[in-house]
Amino acid sequence: MEQDQLFERLWSGAAPMEEWTQAVSNGATTTVADNIITVHSTYFCGSVTAIRTSAGLVLIDTANAALAAQTFAAVRRWDDSPVHTVIYTHGHIDHTGGIQVIDEEADARGFARPRIIAHRDVRRRMERYKTTQGFNSIVQGQQFNYPDYTYPVGQRQPDEVYDDTLSLIIGGERLELFHGRGETDDATFVWLPERRVLASGDFVIWMFPNAGNPRKVQRYAAEWAATLRRMQALQPEVLIPGHGPVIFGAARVRQVLDDGATLLESLVAQTLALMNRGCTLDEVLRGVSAPAELLAKPYLQPKYDDPEFVVRAIWQLYGGWFDGDPAHLKPATAAELAAELAALAGGAGRLAERAAALAEDGQTRLAAHLAEFAADAAPGDKAIQATRAMVLERCMERETSLMGRAFLGVYQRDAKARSAG
Ligand SMILES: [Zn+2]
C-alpha cells in the first residue's frame, strides 16, 4: 500500500527516484500477477522478475553481483523450487552479474544449473568485455566515480540464443522474446501474452533513454523508438521496466511507451533532417531541440544521459566521426594549437583570465575551451590549473545529467590536484 502511494508520487513527479531507491533498499517485492513477482533493491541495478511455473522458476535477469544474494533471497522467500530458465534482457552486468549466486545455489542443493537464454549478441558483448576490460574499468570508474574500479567479466554465457523472436512454453507458461536494439545491440523484451505483462529490459528505465553515453559503444535511438512502438502494439496491461517500479494499467503503460518513442523519434528526425541538408555536427547540435514537454515527464527526465549526447550518437551512427570542420579531419596536436593561441593572446595566463571571466558570466561552454587551451599551453602552471578547476566546477553546476557531471568531474579533480601538486 505504501509502495502504491509512493508510486503515485513518482508518477506525478512529486517524489524523486532517490526516494524510491531508499524505499526498496532492503529488497522489495512487487506482485505483478498470479505467480509473478519483481524484486528491486535500488534504481541503479536492473530489476529481477520471477515467474512460477510447473517446471520451476523462470527468472528475467539476475541483478548485479553485489545485490544478487539479497535479491535472490527475496525470490526464495516467495518460492523454493529450482530455477529452470534465466533470460538475460541484455549483457550489462547489472542484469547478468547475479548468475553466479544462482548457479552456486543450484550446485549446493543438487539442482541442475538453469539454462540461460538471450539474444545472440549477448555472447559477442561478453567477449568484447574481455578484450576491452581495461578501458571499461576506466570508463565505468569515471561515470560512477568508483576509484580503482575493475570491470567484472566472465559471467556465464547463454546456453541458447535467438535472432529476432523466440516463443517458449515453460511449465505451462507462454513467453515470447523479441529482439531490439536500443541502449545495446543485444536487447530482449519479454512478453507474456496470456497475462498481457511485458518486461521491457532497459528499453524503459524511468529516465530519459540512455542512448548517447559519451564513452560507450554505439547506441540506437531510431531502433529504440521502433522497439517501443512494437511493445505498444502488443497492448500490455503491466510494464516491468529494466529499472524503476512496475507500471500497472494499459493507459499508463501506453503513455510511457508512446512518450519515450515520440521523444526519440523527434531527436532522430530533427538530426537526420539537418544532416540531409548538409549541416555540420556543430550546426546539428545547435539546431536540434528535444521536446520540453516530454523531457518534463517524471519518467523521461534527462538526469542520467543528455539529449545533446543522443544527437551526437545519431550523427555518429549515420555519419561517422568526422564533424564537417576541415580543421578536424587531420588536426594539429592540442599542445601546438594551444601554444599558438596563447602566443596570440599574450600568454596562457590571458587565456585563463578570459576563461574565468566567461565562467563567472555563465558562458561555461566557451570558458571550458579557453581553460583547456591555457592548460595545454602551460601544463605545469598551478594557477592556470586552479582556474581550470574553477571553470570545470561551473560547467558541472550547469549539467543536469549524471554522465555530464561525472565526466567533467574527472577533469575537475585532475585540475585541482595539479593546482596543488
Ligand atoms: Zn540496466
PDB file of N, CA, C and O in Angstrom, residues 292-326:
ATOM      1  N   ALA A 292      10.355  19.906 -24.933  1.00  0.00           N
ATOM      2  CA  ALA A 292      10.446  20.199 -23.494  1.00  0.00           C
ATOM      3  C   ALA A 292       9.345  19.514 -22.695  1.00  0.00           C
ATOM      4  O   ALA A 292       9.565  19.083 -21.555  1.00  0.00           O
ATOM      5  N   GLU A 293       8.143  19.392 -23.294  1.00  0.00           N
ATOM      6  CA  GLU A 293       7.043  18.815 -22.520  1.00  0.00           C
ATOM      7  C   GLU A 293       7.287  17.324 -22.247  1.00  0.00           C
ATOM      8  O   GLU A 293       6.845  16.796 -21.232  1.00  0.00           O
ATOM      9  N   LEU A 294       8.048  16.666 -23.140  1.00  0.00           N
ATOM     10  CA  LEU A 294       8.371  15.255 -22.899  1.00  0.00           C
ATOM     11  C   LEU A 294       9.506  15.117 -21.889  1.00  0.00           C
ATOM     12  O   LEU A 294       9.467  14.250 -21.012  1.00  0.00           O
ATOM     13  N   LEU A 295      10.508  15.990 -22.002  1.00  0.00           N
ATOM     14  CA  LEU A 295      11.620  15.934 -21.041  1.00  0.00           C
ATOM     15  C   LEU A 295      11.147  16.211 -19.616  1.00  0.00           C
ATOM     16  O   LEU A 295      11.811  15.835 -18.650  1.00  0.00           O
ATOM     17  N   ALA A 296      10.008  16.866 -19.489  1.00  0.00           N
ATOM     18  CA  ALA A 296       9.482  17.196 -18.159  1.00  0.00           C
ATOM     19  C   ALA A 296       8.732  16.023 -17.527  1.00  0.00           C
ATOM     20  O   ALA A 296       8.432  16.059 -16.333  1.00  0.00           O
ATOM     21  N   LYS A 297       8.432  14.990 -18.290  1.00  0.00           N
ATOM     22  CA  LYS A 297       7.701  13.843 -17.721  1.00  0.00           C
ATOM     23  C   LYS A 297       8.573  13.167 -16.659  1.00  0.00           C
ATOM     24  O   LYS A 297       9.783  13.004 -16.865  1.00  0.00           O
ATOM     25  N   PRO A 298       7.964  12.737 -15.558  1.00  0.00           N
ATOM     26  CA  PRO A 298       8.771  12.143 -14.475  1.00  0.00           C
ATOM     27  C   PRO A 298       9.571  10.915 -14.929  1.00  0.00           C
ATOM     28  O   PRO A 298      10.598  10.611 -14.343  1.00  0.00           O
ATOM     29  N   TYR A 299       9.124  10.243 -15.972  1.00  0.00           N
ATOM     30  CA  TYR A 299       9.825   9.042 -16.431  1.00  0.00           C
ATOM     31  C   TYR A 299      10.725   9.328 -17.633  1.00  0.00           C
ATOM     32  O   TYR A 299      11.221   8.397 -18.263  1.00  0.00           O
ATOM     33  N   LEU A 300      10.923  10.614 -17.979  1.00  0.00           N
ATOM     34  CA  LEU A 300      11.803  10.926 -19.124  1.00  0.00           C
ATOM     35  C   LEU A 300      12.810  12.031 -18.811  1.00  0.00           C
ATOM     36  O   LEU A 300      13.400  12.624 -19.726  1.00  0.00           O
ATOM     37  N   GLN A 301      13.026  12.304 -17.544  1.00  0.00           N
ATOM     38  CA  GLN A 301      13.917  13.421 -17.227  1.00  0.00           C
ATOM     39  C   GLN A 301      15.379  13.065 -17.513  1.00  0.00           C
ATOM     40  O   GLN A 301      15.811  11.953 -17.223  1.00  0.00           O
ATOM     41  N   PRO A 302      16.111  14.025 -18.104  1.00  0.00           N
ATOM     42  CA  PRO A 302      17.492  13.710 -18.509  1.00  0.00           C
ATOM     43  C   PRO A 302      18.477  13.792 -17.343  1.00  0.00           C
ATOM     44  O   PRO A 302      19.411  14.580 -17.365  1.00  0.00           O
ATOM     45  N   LYS A 303      18.269  12.960 -16.347  1.00  0.00           N
ATOM     46  CA  LYS A 303      19.147  13.005 -15.171  1.00  0.00           C
ATOM     47  C   LYS A 303      20.326  12.053 -15.293  1.00  0.00           C
ATOM     48  O   LYS A 303      21.239  12.097 -14.477  1.00  0.00           O
ATOM     49  N   TYR A 304      20.273  11.144 -16.242  1.00  0.00           N
ATOM     50  CA  TYR A 304      21.370  10.181 -16.411  1.00  0.00           C
ATOM     51  C   TYR A 304      22.120  10.489 -17.703  1.00  0.00           C
ATOM     52  O   TYR A 304      23.294  10.809 -17.696  1.00  0.00           O
ATOM     53  N   ASP A 305      21.437  10.421 -18.825  1.00  0.00           N
ATOM     54  CA  ASP A 305      22.013  10.783 -20.115  1.00  0.00           C
ATOM     55  C   ASP A 305      21.486  12.162 -20.503  1.00  0.00           C
ATOM     56  O   ASP A 305      20.646  12.727 -19.799  1.00  0.00           O
ATOM     57  N   ASP A 306      21.980  12.708 -21.621  1.00  0.00           N
ATOM     58  CA  ASP A 306      21.650  14.068 -22.018  1.00  0.00           C
ATOM     59  C   ASP A 306      21.210  14.066 -23.484  1.00  0.00           C
ATOM     60  O   ASP A 306      21.860  13.415 -24.310  1.00  0.00           O
ATOM     61  N   PRO A 307      20.142  14.773 -23.838  1.00  0.00           N
ATOM     62  CA  PRO A 307      19.682  14.775 -25.233  1.00  0.00           C
ATOM     63  C   PRO A 307      20.778  15.167 -26.232  1.00  0.00           C
ATOM     64  O   PRO A 307      20.839  14.634 -27.335  1.00  0.00           O
ATOM     65  N   GLU A 308      21.635  16.086 -25.827  1.00  0.00           N
ATOM     66  CA  GLU A 308      22.711  16.503 -26.742  1.00  0.00           C
ATOM     67  C   GLU A 308      23.655  15.337 -27.052  1.00  0.00           C
ATOM     68  O   GLU A 308      24.167  15.217 -28.167  1.00  0.00           O
ATOM     69  N   PHE A 309      23.883  14.476 -26.065  1.00  0.00           N
ATOM     70  CA  PHE A 309      24.735  13.304 -26.293  1.00  0.00           C
ATOM     71  C   PHE A 309      24.041  12.332 -27.262  1.00  0.00           C
ATOM     72  O   PHE A 309      24.688  11.649 -28.053  1.00  0.00           O
ATOM     73  N   VAL A 310      22.728  12.282 -27.193  1.00  0.00           N
ATOM     74  CA  VAL A 310      21.985  11.393 -28.092  1.00  0.00           C
ATOM     75  C   VAL A 310      22.087  11.901 -29.535  1.00  0.00           C
ATOM     76  O   VAL A 310      22.263  11.121 -30.476  1.00  0.00           O
ATOM     77  N   VAL A 311      22.006  13.211 -29.708  1.00  0.00           N
ATOM     78  CA  VAL A 311      22.156  13.780 -31.056  1.00  0.00           C
ATOM     79  C   VAL A 311      23.521  13.396 -31.633  1.00  0.00           C
ATOM     80  O   VAL A 311      23.646  13.000 -32.798  1.00  0.00           O
ATOM     81  N   ARG A 312      24.549  13.477 -30.804  1.00  0.00           N
ATOM     82  CA  ARG A 312      25.887  13.069 -31.263  1.00  0.00           C
ATOM     83  C   ARG A 312      25.916  11.594 -31.669  1.00  0.00           C
ATOM     84  O   ARG A 312      26.544  11.221 -32.666  1.00  0.00           O
ATOM     85  N   ALA A 313      25.233  10.766 -30.884  1.00  0.00           N
ATOM     86  CA  ALA A 313      25.225   9.328 -31.192  1.00  0.00           C
ATOM     87  C   ALA A 313      24.482   9.056 -32.499  1.00  0.00           C
ATOM     88  O   ALA A 313      24.860   8.153 -33.262  1.00  0.00           O
ATOM     89  N   ILE A 314      23.426   9.829 -32.757  1.00  0.00           N
ATOM     90  CA  ILE A 314      22.684   9.665 -34.020  1.00  0.00           C
ATOM     91  C   ILE A 314      23.584  10.090 -35.185  1.00  0.00           C
ATOM     92  O   ILE A 314      23.689   9.410 -36.204  1.00  0.00           O
ATOM     93  N   TRP A 315      24.262  11.231 -35.016  1.00  0.00           N
ATOM     94  CA  TRP A 315      25.210  11.696 -36.041  1.00  0.00           C
ATOM     95  C   TRP A 315      26.251  10.611 -36.321  1.00  0.00           C
ATOM     96  O   TRP A 315      26.542  10.275 -37.472  1.00  0.00           O
ATOM     97  N   GLN A 316      26.823  10.087 -35.285  1.00  0.00           N
ATOM     98  CA  GLN A 316      27.886   9.074 -35.401  1.00  0.00           C
ATOM     99  C   GLN A 316      27.381   7.824 -36.130  1.00  0.00           C
ATOM    100  O   GLN A 316      28.078   7.248 -36.962  1.00  0.00           O
ATOM    101  N   LEU A 317      26.151   7.413 -35.812  1.00  0.00           N
ATOM    102  CA  LEU A 317      25.603   6.189 -36.412  1.00  0.00           C
ATOM    103  C   LEU A 317      25.461   6.343 -37.920  1.00  0.00           C
ATOM    104  O   LEU A 317      25.788   5.441 -38.684  1.00  0.00           O
ATOM    105  N   TYR A 318      24.953   7.522 -38.347  1.00  0.00           N
ATOM    106  CA  TYR A 318      24.693   7.710 -39.776  1.00  0.00           C
ATOM    107  C   TYR A 318      25.857   8.377 -40.503  1.00  0.00           C
ATOM    108  O   TYR A 318      25.956   8.272 -41.718  1.00  0.00           O
ATOM    109  N   GLY A 319      26.700   9.098 -39.760  1.00  0.00           N
ATOM    110  CA  GLY A 319      27.689   9.944 -40.434  1.00  0.00           C
ATOM    111  C   GLY A 319      29.130   9.745 -40.033  1.00  0.00           C
ATOM    112  O   GLY A 319      29.996  10.482 -40.507  1.00  0.00           O
ATOM    113  N   GLY A 320      29.414   8.789 -39.158  1.00  0.00           N
ATOM    114  CA  GLY A 320      30.807   8.574 -38.766  1.00  0.00           C
ATOM    115  C   GLY A 320      31.313   9.644 -37.811  1.00  0.00           C
ATOM    116  O   GLY A 320      30.550  10.439 -37.286  1.00  0.00           O
ATOM    117  N   TRP A 321      32.632   9.668 -37.615  1.00  0.00           N
ATOM    118  CA  TRP A 321      33.184  10.534 -36.570  1.00  0.00           C
ATOM    119  C   TRP A 321      33.520  11.934 -37.055  1.00  0.00           C
ATOM    120  O   TRP A 321      33.684  12.845 -36.252  1.00  0.00           O
ATOM    121  N   PHE A 322      33.623  12.161 -38.362  1.00  0.00           N
ATOM    122  CA  PHE A 322      34.052  13.477 -38.852  1.00  0.00           C
ATOM    123  C   PHE A 322      32.906  14.476 -38.708  1.00  0.00           C
ATOM    124  O   PHE A 322      31.793  14.223 -39.157  1.00  0.00           O
ATOM    125  N   ASP A 323      33.202  15.634 -38.103  1.00  0.00           N
ATOM    126  CA  ASP A 323      32.138  16.576 -37.751  1.00  0.00           C
ATOM    127  C   ASP A 323      31.868  17.630 -38.829  1.00  0.00           C
ATOM    128  O   ASP A 323      30.995  18.485 -38.661  1.00  0.00           O
ATOM    129  N   GLY A 324      32.628  17.615 -39.937  1.00  0.00           N
ATOM    130  CA  GLY A 324      32.378  18.569 -41.017  1.00  0.00           C
ATOM    131  C   GLY A 324      33.199  19.846 -40.906  1.00  0.00           C
ATOM    132  O   GLY A 324      33.021  20.770 -41.701  1.00  0.00           O
ATOM    133  N   ASP A 325      34.098  19.929 -39.944  1.00  0.00           N
ATOM    134  CA  ASP A 325      35.032  21.053 -39.834  1.00  0.00           C
ATOM    135  C   ASP A 325      36.362  20.579 -40.426  1.00  0.00           C
ATOM    136  O   ASP A 325      36.975  19.668 -39.871  1.00  0.00           O
ATOM    137  N   PRO A 326      36.811  21.207 -41.536  1.00  0.00           N
ATOM    138  CA  PRO A 326      38.005  20.673 -42.214  1.00  0.00           C
ATOM    139  C   PRO A 326      39.240  20.622 -41.307  1.00  0.00           C
ATOM    140  O   PRO A 326      40.103  19.773 -41.470  1.00  0.00           O
TER     141      PRO A 326
END
